[in-house]
Amino acid sequence: MTQVFFDEKHSPQPMIQKTSTTAPLTTPITIVDRRKKRSLKIFIITAAVLILVATLITIALVLKKKLDTTADKFNGDYHSSCTLQKMQQKFQVLIQVQYWQVYCLRYERMIDLIWFRGAPYGLGWNTTGITILNSSQLTSCSGLYLDSNGNLYTVDEYWNHVVWKLLQNTTTAFIVAGIMRSRGSNSSQLNFPQDVYVDSNLNLYVTDYYGYRVQKFTNQSSIGETIAGISNSKGIALNQFGGLRYFTFDSTETYMYITDCDNHRIMRYFTNSTSGTDGTLVAGGNGAGTNNTQMNYPWGIYYQPSVSKYMYITNYYGHSVMRWIPGASSGSFVAGIPGISGSDATMLNNPMGIKMDIYQNLFVVDSTNNRVQLFCPNSSVGITIIGDGIPRDSATQLNRPRSIIFDSSMNMYISDYGNARIQKFMKL
């Protein structure tokens, strides 16, 4: 069909326009339908994204509240470095938002969002130590003990051959066992003392390395009684020691467990025993070695049945930590590589003192590496919490440390043997 019309404004001549006899490809109705569908699709996608975000935020906030509740349990204890280490090992960072971080953990085919405070993944202790006793009194500090009143005891092994006591909130210690610079084997002397313990009745016990005995000083007396071993008698019999280092007591103070280092064994004695009485072999005794039936110069020991059924023992020359059920024929290695020294996170070099907290985290004094290592339960990878591996005398360094203890607030005390001082590291 042909339509004719006139351009009235410009020309009297008719203008001819041909029109198609077929329908247009797109009608206005089709265009409107497509726009509606596109808008609806955008709306649905936007709504789904918003719902997903809201759901994830809700889950994250719920889990954050649960984590905060868990953290509240640790109030009055200390910040759990191990919990944080495990999170660092298992969680992959997705988002970091100022002071909070979101972590995603795939566990048993589930995805959980965990929120917790961000860096630093705090060590639980201030790494700058406070010197509470120094070389003005000490020459070579070894074992440490804190009594229920917060009084500190330390063994001064070399030259002085005494045990010092430092009353809480004081700065000057006084001698409670041994005679200053008088090495010997009579009842008032000590001969390279190693470790100290004070029971609930304030009786004081000392391991006497070259005296080959344990001395008990009753009711704050300066005269000791031999309750294990035979004075000046070195040997391998059950009533003798080859050279004893550290010891530990059970919670009832019925038994003491002693590292008989030169005989590569752990001996148990009654605390009311007397000189010459046989002890009980509870671990080792198969010569020095690196298999699980042997020890190699055991030094430090921890044993509290209420915390763990195992004794934990440091092998000084074995560069390792073992756990052992008392009386069992073998133990197992839980830290270090048996017989091989080193300084990376999985190795030790002449470990000495050892303690365990109620969460079964192990604290090991890695003496020749000049540091304190923390091992989380079921982990052989250590975290350095004190020291930098360099033997120096700054407030953040150690020099051949030996013993470790904690007070009721989990403040840490280290006998810094090479610097002749006791360092206190405050719990954060």
Coordinates of C-alpha atoms in Angstrom, one line a residue, residues 33-184:
D33 CA 7.8 -7.8 28.7
R34 CA 11.6 -8.1 28.4
R35 CA 12.2 -5.1 30.6
K36 CA 9.9 -6.6 33.2
K37 CA 11.7 -9.9 33.1
R38 CA 15.1 -8.3 33.3
S39 CA 14.0 -6.2 36.3
L40 CA 12.6 -9.2 38.0
K41 CA 15.7 -11.2 37.4
I42 CA 17.9 -8.4 38.9
F43 CA 15.6 -8.1 41.9
I44 CA 15.7 -11.9 42.5
I45 CA 19.5 -12.0 42.3
T46 CA 19.9 -8.9 44.5
A47 CA 17.5 -10.4 47.1
A48 CA 19.4 -13.7 47.1
V49 CA 22.7 -12.0 47.6
L50 CA 21.3 -9.9 50.4
I51 CA 19.8 -13.0 52.1
L52 CA 23.1 -14.9 51.7
V53 CA 25.1 -12.0 53.2
A54 CA 22.6 -11.6 56.1
T55 CA 22.7 -15.3 56.8
L56 CA 26.6 -15.4 56.8
I57 CA 26.7 -12.3 59.1
T58 CA 24.1 -14.0 61.4
I59 CA 26.2 -17.2 61.6
A60 CA 29.4 -15.3 62.1
L61 CA 27.9 -13.2 64.9
V62 CA 26.5 -16.3 66.6
L63 CA 29.9 -18.1 66.4
K64 CA 31.6 -14.9 67.6
K65 CA 29.4 -14.9 70.7
K66 CA 30.2 -18.6 71.3
L67 CA 33.9 -17.9 70.9
D68 CA 33.7 -14.9 73.3
T69 CA 31.9 -17.1 75.8
T70 CA 34.7 -19.7 75.5
A71 CA 37.3 -16.9 75.9
D72 CA 35.6 -15.8 79.1
K73 CA 36.4 -19.3 80.6
F74 CA 40.0 -18.3 80.3
N75 CA 39.5 -15.2 82.4
G76 CA 41.8 -15.5 85.4
D77 CA 43.9 -18.1 83.6
Y78 CA 45.8 -16.8 80.5
H79 CA 45.5 -16.1 76.9
S80 CA 45.6 -19.5 75.0
S81 CA 48.5 -19.2 72.5
C82 CA 47.8 -22.8 71.5
T83 CA 44.2 -22.1 70.5
L84 CA 45.4 -19.3 68.3
Q85 CA 48.2 -21.3 66.8
K86 CA 45.8 -24.0 65.8
M87 CA 43.5 -21.4 64.3
Q88 CA 46.4 -20.0 62.3
Q89 CA 47.4 -23.5 61.1
K90 CA 43.9 -24.6 60.2
F91 CA 42.1 -21.5 59.1
Q92 CA 42.6 -19.6 55.8
V93 CA 42.2 -15.9 55.9
L94 CA 39.2 -14.7 53.8
I95 CA 38.6 -11.1 54.9
Q96 CA 40.4 -8.8 57.3
V97 CA 38.4 -6.0 58.8
Q98 CA 40.4 -3.7 61.0
Y99 CA 40.5 -5.5 64.4
W100 CA 38.5 -8.5 63.4
Q101 CA 39.3 -11.3 60.9
V102 CA 37.1 -13.8 59.3
Y103 CA 38.4 -17.4 59.0
C104 CA 36.9 -20.3 57.3
L105 CA 37.4 -23.9 58.5
R106 CA 36.4 -27.0 56.6
Y107 CA 35.7 -29.5 59.3
E108 CA 33.8 -32.8 58.9
R109 CA 32.4 -31.5 55.6
M110 CA 31.0 -28.3 57.2
I111 CA 32.0 -24.7 56.8
D112 CA 32.2 -22.7 59.9
L113 CA 32.9 -19.0 60.2
I114 CA 35.1 -18.1 63.2
W115 CA 35.7 -14.6 64.4
F116 CA 38.4 -13.6 66.8
R117 CA 40.6 -10.6 67.6
G118 CA 43.3 -10.1 65.0
A119 CA 47.1 -9.7 65.3
P120 CA 49.1 -10.0 67.3
Y121 CA 48.3 -13.6 67.9
G122 CA 49.5 -12.8 71.3
L123 CA 52.0 -14.6 73.2
G124 CA 50.6 -14.9 76.7
W125 CA 53.5 -13.2 78.4
N126 CA 55.3 -10.0 78.2
T127 CA 58.6 -11.0 76.5
T128 CA 60.6 -8.4 78.5
G129 CA 61.6 -9.9 81.8
I130 CA 61.8 -8.3 85.2
T131 CA 64.9 -9.3 87.2
I132 CA 63.9 -10.2 90.8
L133 CA 67.2 -11.7 91.9
N134 CA 70.6 -11.1 90.3
S135 CA 74.3 -11.8 90.6
S136 CA 74.7 -9.7 93.6
Q137 CA 73.5 -12.8 95.5
L138 CA 73.4 -15.6 93.0
T139 CA 76.2 -17.4 91.1
S140 CA 74.5 -20.2 89.2
C141 CA 70.7 -20.6 89.8
S142 CA 69.1 -23.8 88.9
G143 CA 65.8 -25.2 90.3
L144 CA 62.9 -23.0 91.3
Y145 CA 59.9 -23.3 93.5
L146 CA 57.0 -21.1 94.7
D147 CA 55.2 -21.9 97.9
S148 CA 51.5 -21.3 98.5
N149 CA 52.3 -17.8 100.0
G150 CA 54.1 -16.7 96.9
N151 CA 57.6 -17.0 98.4
L152 CA 60.3 -18.0 95.9
Y153 CA 63.0 -20.6 96.5
T154 CA 65.9 -21.1 94.2
V155 CA 68.9 -23.4 94.2
D156 CA 72.3 -21.8 93.8
E157 CA 74.3 -24.7 92.5
Y158 CA 77.9 -23.7 91.8
W159 CA 80.2 -21.9 94.2
N160 CA 77.5 -21.1 96.7
H161 CA 75.9 -24.6 97.3
V162 CA 72.9 -23.1 99.0
V163 CA 69.1 -22.6 98.7
W164 CA 67.8 -19.1 98.8
K165 CA 64.3 -17.9 99.8
L166 CA 62.8 -14.6 98.6
L167 CA 59.7 -13.5 100.4
Q168 CA 56.9 -12.2 98.3
N169 CA 57.2 -8.5 97.4
T170 CA 60.8 -8.2 98.7
T171 CA 64.1 -7.9 96.9
T172 CA 66.7 -9.5 99.2
A173 CA 66.8 -13.3 99.6
F174 CA 68.2 -15.3 102.5
I175 CA 69.7 -18.8 102.9
V176 CA 67.4 -21.6 104.1
A177 CA 69.6 -24.7 103.3
G178 CA 73.3 -25.3 102.9
I179 CA 76.3 -23.3 104.1
M180 CA 77.5 -20.5 101.8
R181 CA 80.5 -21.6 99.7
S182 CA 80.9 -24.6 101.9
R183 CA 80.6 -27.7 99.7
G184 CA 80.2 -31.0 101.6

